[in-house]
Coordinates of C-alpha atoms in Angstrom, one line a residue:
X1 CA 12.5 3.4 50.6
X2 CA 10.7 6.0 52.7
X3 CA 12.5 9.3 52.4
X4 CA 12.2 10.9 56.0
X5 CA 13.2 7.2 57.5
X6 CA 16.1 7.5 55.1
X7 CA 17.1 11.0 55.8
X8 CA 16.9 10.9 59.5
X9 CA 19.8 7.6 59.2
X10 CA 21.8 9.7 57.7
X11 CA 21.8 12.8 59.8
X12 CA 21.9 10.8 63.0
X13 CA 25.1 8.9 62.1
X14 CA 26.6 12.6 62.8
X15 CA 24.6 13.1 65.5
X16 CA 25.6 10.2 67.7
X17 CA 29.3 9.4 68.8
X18 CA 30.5 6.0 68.9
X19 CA 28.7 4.0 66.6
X20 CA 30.6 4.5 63.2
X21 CA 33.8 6.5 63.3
X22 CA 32.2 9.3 60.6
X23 CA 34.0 11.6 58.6
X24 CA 32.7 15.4 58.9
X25 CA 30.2 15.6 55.7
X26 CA 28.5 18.5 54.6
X27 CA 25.1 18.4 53.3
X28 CA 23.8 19.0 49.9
X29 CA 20.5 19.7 48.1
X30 CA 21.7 16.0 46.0
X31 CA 22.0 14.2 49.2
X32 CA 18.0 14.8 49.5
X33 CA 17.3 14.3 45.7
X34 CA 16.4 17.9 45.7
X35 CA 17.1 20.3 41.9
X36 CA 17.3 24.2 42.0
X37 CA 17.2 27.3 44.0
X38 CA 15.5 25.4 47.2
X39 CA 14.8 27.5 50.2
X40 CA 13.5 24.6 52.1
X41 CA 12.0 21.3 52.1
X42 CA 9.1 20.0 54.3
X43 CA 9.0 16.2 53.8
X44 CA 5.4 14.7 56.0
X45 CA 4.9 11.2 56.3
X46 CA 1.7 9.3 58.2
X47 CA 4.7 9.0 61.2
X48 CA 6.2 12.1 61.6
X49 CA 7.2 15.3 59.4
X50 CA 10.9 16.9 59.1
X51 CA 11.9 20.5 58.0
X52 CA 15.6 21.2 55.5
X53 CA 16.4 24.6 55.1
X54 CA 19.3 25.5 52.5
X55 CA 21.2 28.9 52.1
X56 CA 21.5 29.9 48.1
X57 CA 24.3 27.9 48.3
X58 CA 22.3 24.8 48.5
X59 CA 23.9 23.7 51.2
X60 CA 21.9 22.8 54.5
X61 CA 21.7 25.2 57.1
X62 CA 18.7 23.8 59.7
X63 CA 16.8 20.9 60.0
X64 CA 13.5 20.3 62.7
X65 CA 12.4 17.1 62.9
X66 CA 8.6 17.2 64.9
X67 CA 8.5 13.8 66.3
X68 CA 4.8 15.4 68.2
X69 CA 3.4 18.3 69.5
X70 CA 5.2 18.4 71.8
X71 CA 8.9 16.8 71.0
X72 CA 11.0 18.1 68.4
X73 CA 14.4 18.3 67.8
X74 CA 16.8 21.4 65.8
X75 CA 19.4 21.2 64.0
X76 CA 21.6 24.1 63.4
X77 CA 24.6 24.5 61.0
X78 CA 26.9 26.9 60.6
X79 CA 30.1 27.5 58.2
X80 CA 32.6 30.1 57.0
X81 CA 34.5 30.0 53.8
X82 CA 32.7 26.4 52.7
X83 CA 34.0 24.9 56.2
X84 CA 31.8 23.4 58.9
X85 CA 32.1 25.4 61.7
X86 CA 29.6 24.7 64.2
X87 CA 26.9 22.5 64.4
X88 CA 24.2 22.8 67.1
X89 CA 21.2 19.9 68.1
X90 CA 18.7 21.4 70.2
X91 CA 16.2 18.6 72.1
X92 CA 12.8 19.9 73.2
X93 CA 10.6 17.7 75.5
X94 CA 7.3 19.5 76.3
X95 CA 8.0 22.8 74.7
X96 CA 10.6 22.9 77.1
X97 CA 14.7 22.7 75.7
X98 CA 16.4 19.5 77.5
X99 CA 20.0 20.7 78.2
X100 CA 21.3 17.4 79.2
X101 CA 20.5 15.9 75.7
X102 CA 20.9 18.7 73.7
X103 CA 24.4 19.5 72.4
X104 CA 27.0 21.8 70.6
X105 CA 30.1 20.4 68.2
X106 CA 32.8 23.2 67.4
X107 CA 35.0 22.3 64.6
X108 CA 39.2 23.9 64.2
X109 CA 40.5 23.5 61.1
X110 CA 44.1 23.3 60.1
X111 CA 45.7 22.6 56.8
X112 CA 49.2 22.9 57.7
X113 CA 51.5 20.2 57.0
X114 CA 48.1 18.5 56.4
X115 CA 44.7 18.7 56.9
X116 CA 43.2 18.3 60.6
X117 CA 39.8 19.2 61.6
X118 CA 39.4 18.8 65.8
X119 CA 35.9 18.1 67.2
X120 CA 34.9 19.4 70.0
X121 CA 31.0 18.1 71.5
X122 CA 29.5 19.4 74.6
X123 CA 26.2 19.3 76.2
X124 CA 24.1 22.7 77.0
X125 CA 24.5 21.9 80.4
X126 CA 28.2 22.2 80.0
X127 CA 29.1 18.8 80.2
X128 CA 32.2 17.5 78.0
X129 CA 31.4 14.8 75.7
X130 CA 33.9 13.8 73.2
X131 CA 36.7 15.1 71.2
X132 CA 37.2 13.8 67.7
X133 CA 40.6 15.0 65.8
X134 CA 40.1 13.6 61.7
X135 CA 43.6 13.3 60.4
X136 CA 44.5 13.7 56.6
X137 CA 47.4 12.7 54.0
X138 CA 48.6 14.7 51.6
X139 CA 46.3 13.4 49.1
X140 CA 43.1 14.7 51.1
X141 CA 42.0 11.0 52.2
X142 CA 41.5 10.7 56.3
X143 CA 43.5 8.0 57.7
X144 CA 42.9 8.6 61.4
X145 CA 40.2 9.3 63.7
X146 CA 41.1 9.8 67.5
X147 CA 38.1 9.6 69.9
X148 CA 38.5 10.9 73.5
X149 CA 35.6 11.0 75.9
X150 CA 35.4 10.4 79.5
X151 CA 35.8 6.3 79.0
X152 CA 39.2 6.8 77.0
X153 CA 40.7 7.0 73.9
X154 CA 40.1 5.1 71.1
X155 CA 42.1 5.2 67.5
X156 CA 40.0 4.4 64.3
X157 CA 42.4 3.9 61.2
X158 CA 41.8 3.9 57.3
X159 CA 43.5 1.8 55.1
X160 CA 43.3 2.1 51.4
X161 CA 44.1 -0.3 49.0
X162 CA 44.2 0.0 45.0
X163 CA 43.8 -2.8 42.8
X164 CA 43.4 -2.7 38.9
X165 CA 40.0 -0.7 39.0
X166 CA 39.1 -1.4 42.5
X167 CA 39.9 0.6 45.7
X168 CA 39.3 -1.1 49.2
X169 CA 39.0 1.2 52.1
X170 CA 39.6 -0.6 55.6
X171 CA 38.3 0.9 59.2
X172 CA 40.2 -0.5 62.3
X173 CA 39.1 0.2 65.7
X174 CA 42.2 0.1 68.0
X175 CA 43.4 -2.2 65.6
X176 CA 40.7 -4.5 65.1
X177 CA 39.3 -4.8 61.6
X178 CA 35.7 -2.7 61.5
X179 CA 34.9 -2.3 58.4
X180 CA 35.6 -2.7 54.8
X181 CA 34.3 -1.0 51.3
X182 CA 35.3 -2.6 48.2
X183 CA 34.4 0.0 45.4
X184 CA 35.2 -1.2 42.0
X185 CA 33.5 -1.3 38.3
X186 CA 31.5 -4.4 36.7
X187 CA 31.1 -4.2 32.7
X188 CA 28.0 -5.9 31.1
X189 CA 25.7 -5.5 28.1
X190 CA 24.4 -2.5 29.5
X191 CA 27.1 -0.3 30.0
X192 CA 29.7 0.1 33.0
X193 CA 28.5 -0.3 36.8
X194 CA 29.8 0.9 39.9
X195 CA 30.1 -2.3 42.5
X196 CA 29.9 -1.1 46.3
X197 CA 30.7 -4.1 48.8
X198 CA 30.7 -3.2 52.4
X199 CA 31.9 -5.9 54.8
X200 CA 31.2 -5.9 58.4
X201 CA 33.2 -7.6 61.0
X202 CA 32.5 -8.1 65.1
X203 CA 36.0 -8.2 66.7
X204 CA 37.5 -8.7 63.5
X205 CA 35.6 -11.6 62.6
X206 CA 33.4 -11.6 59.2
X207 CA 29.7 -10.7 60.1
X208 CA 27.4 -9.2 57.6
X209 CA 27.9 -7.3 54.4
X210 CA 25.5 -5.8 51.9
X211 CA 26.7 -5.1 47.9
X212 CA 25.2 -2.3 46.0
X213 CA 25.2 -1.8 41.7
X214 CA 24.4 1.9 40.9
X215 CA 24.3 2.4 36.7
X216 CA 26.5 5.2 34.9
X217 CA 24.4 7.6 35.8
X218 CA 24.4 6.8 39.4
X219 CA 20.9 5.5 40.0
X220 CA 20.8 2.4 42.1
X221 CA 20.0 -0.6 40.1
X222 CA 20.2 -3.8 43.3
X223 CA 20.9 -4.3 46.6
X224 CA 21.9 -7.1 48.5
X225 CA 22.1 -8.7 51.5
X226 CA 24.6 -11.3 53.2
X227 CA 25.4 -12.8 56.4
X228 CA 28.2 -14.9 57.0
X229 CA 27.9 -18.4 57.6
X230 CA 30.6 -20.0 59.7
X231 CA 29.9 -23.2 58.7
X232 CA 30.4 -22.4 55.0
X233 CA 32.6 -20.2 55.9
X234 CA 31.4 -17.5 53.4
X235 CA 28.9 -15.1 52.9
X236 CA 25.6 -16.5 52.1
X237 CA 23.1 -14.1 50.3
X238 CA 19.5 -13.3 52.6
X239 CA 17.3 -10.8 50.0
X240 CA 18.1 -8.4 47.8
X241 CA 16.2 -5.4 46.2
X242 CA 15.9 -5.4 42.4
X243 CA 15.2 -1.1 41.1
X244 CA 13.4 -0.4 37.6
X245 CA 13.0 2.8 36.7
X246 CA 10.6 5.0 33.8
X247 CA 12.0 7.9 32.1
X248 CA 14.6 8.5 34.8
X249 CA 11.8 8.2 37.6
X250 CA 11.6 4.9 40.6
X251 CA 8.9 3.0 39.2
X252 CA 9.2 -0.3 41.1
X253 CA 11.3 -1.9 43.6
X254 CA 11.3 -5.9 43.7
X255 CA 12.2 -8.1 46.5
X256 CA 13.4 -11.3 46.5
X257 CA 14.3 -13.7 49.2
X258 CA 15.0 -17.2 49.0
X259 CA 11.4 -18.4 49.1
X260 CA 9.4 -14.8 48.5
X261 CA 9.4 -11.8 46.3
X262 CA 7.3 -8.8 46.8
X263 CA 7.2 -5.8 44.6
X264 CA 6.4 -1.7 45.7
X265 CA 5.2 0.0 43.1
X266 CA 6.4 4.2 43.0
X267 CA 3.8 6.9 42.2
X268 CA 5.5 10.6 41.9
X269 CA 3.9 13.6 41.5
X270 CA 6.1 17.0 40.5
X271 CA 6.2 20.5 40.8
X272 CA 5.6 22.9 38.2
X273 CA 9.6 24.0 38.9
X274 CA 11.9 23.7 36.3
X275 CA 14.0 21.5 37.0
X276 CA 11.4 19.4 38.5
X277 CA 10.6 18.4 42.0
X278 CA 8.7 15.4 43.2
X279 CA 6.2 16.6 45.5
X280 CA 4.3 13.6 46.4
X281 CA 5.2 9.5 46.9
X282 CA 2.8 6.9 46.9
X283 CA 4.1 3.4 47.5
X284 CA 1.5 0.3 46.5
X285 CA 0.4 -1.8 47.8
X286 CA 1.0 -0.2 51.2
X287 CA -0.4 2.8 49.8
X288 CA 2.5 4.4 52.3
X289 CA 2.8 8.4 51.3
X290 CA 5.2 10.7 51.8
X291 CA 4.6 14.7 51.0
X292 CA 7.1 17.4 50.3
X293 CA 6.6 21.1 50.3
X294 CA 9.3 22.9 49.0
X295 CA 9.9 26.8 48.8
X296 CA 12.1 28.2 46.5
X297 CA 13.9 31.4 46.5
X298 CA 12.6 34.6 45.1
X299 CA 13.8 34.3 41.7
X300 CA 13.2 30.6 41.6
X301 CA 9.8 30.9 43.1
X302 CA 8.9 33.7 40.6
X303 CA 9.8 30.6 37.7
X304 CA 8.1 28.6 38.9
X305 CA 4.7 30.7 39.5
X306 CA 5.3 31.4 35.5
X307 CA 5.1 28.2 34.8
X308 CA 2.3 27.4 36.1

């Protein structure tokens, strides 16, 4: 679990068309386990360093991610009234801004009857892209995605189904079965878990899927892996990821496959802010780091120089 691998995932599924038909998200201070007033966030690894700014809002507003000297991309955000309204990704290859792979995305919203945000992505060097118009029910859920780019158009579709406690939400690509997430609850000993099973299918057929068990509060407790056998027809289980945790903080991440098991240790160190932010990660045996410097805003930074 390194955190700038992990954030970078996540941002570049909205950065990239056509590999998963993506609803438009706004990012949070939670989505980057961040608590408080933050101003920004400087997370440095031993392959590469990325920069989060926030508005007082705590919602994200900029991101830089330094792949060199040299190379860096920006990341721009900008909304009105709580709506993304613009979102620009600016490439620079020598110190020098690459229009052709650097690109703007304009977002129109309209609510009447329902909900519909249009997508429009173009390149600096005023080349078209791709339009993506997100259709909602009355109920808020999106249901359609219509892609439009200089290949043609495609149609992604959401279908949701309810059962007992469980709610399945299917993805078709022009009609072909995508993608499936199975979200339901498992009761134990322990308390009441949230079950998240996400199937993954290559022209409709079954392909891979991965099940995740977060506790009542929301903290991922295992993860794991499948791949479907065709002989067995079903999905056989290839590793999965085992999370303990001490006094509300990762403490140890085990891994078992078949024949192995391996275990990262966590070491966290925290800020003097209240509430607290880990500053520094340590994973064993590795002995992988990963460093944050975060800034707060006047009032917060005043806090925390107070508590120190």
């Amino acid at each position: 679990m390194k955190m700038l691998r992990s954030t970078l995932t996540i941002l570049s599924l909205f950065q990239v068309a056509g590999i998963w038909s993506q609803e438009v998200k706004i990012f949070s201070l939670t989505d980057f386990d961040l608590k408080g007033k933050v101003k920004s966030c400087l997370v440095i690894t031993d392959y590469g360093r990325e920069l989060f700014e926030f508005n007082e809002e705590g919602i994200l507003t900029k991101t830089i991610t330094q792949y060199n000297e040299t190379d860096q991309d920006i990341t721009y955000y900008k909304y009105n009234q709580g709506e993304l309204v613009e979102k620009r990704m600016e490439s620079y290859k020598n110190n020098a801004l690459d229009e052709s792979t650097s690109m703007a995305n304009f977002y129109t919203i309209d609510t009447v009857p329902t909900r519909k945000v249009v997508e429009d992505i173009v390149s600096y060097d005023k080349q078209f892209l791709e339009r993506e118009e997100y259709q909602y029910d009355d109920q808020g859920n999106l249901v359609r995605i219509i892609s439009s780019n200089v290949d043609g158009v495609d149609e992604t579709t959401f279908q949701y189904t309810p059962f007992k406690n469980e709610l399945t939400v299917s993805t078709f690509t022009n009609g072909i079965l995508e993608k499936s997430v199975r979200t339901s609850e498992r009761k134990s000993a322990k308390g009441t878990h949230k079950v998240v099973l996400t199937k993954e299918y290559l022209d409709g057929e079954p392909n891979r899927a991965t099940e995740e068990v977060f506790n009542e509060n929301g903290r991922l407790l295992t993860i794991e892996n499948f791949l479907y056998d065709i002989g067995q027809k079903e999905f056989v289980s290839q590793k999965k990821y085992f999370y303990s945790y001490k006094d509300g903080v990762l403490d140890k991440v085990t891994t078992k496959t078949l024949n192995t098991e391996a275990v990262d240790s966590y070491i966290f160190q925290f800020d003097n802010h209240s509430p607290k932010n880990w500053v520094k990660q340590i994973v064993t045996p590795d002995n992988t780091y990963t460093t944050r410097v975060i800034k707060y805003y006047p009032e917060e930074e005043a806090k925390a120089e107070a508590n120190k």
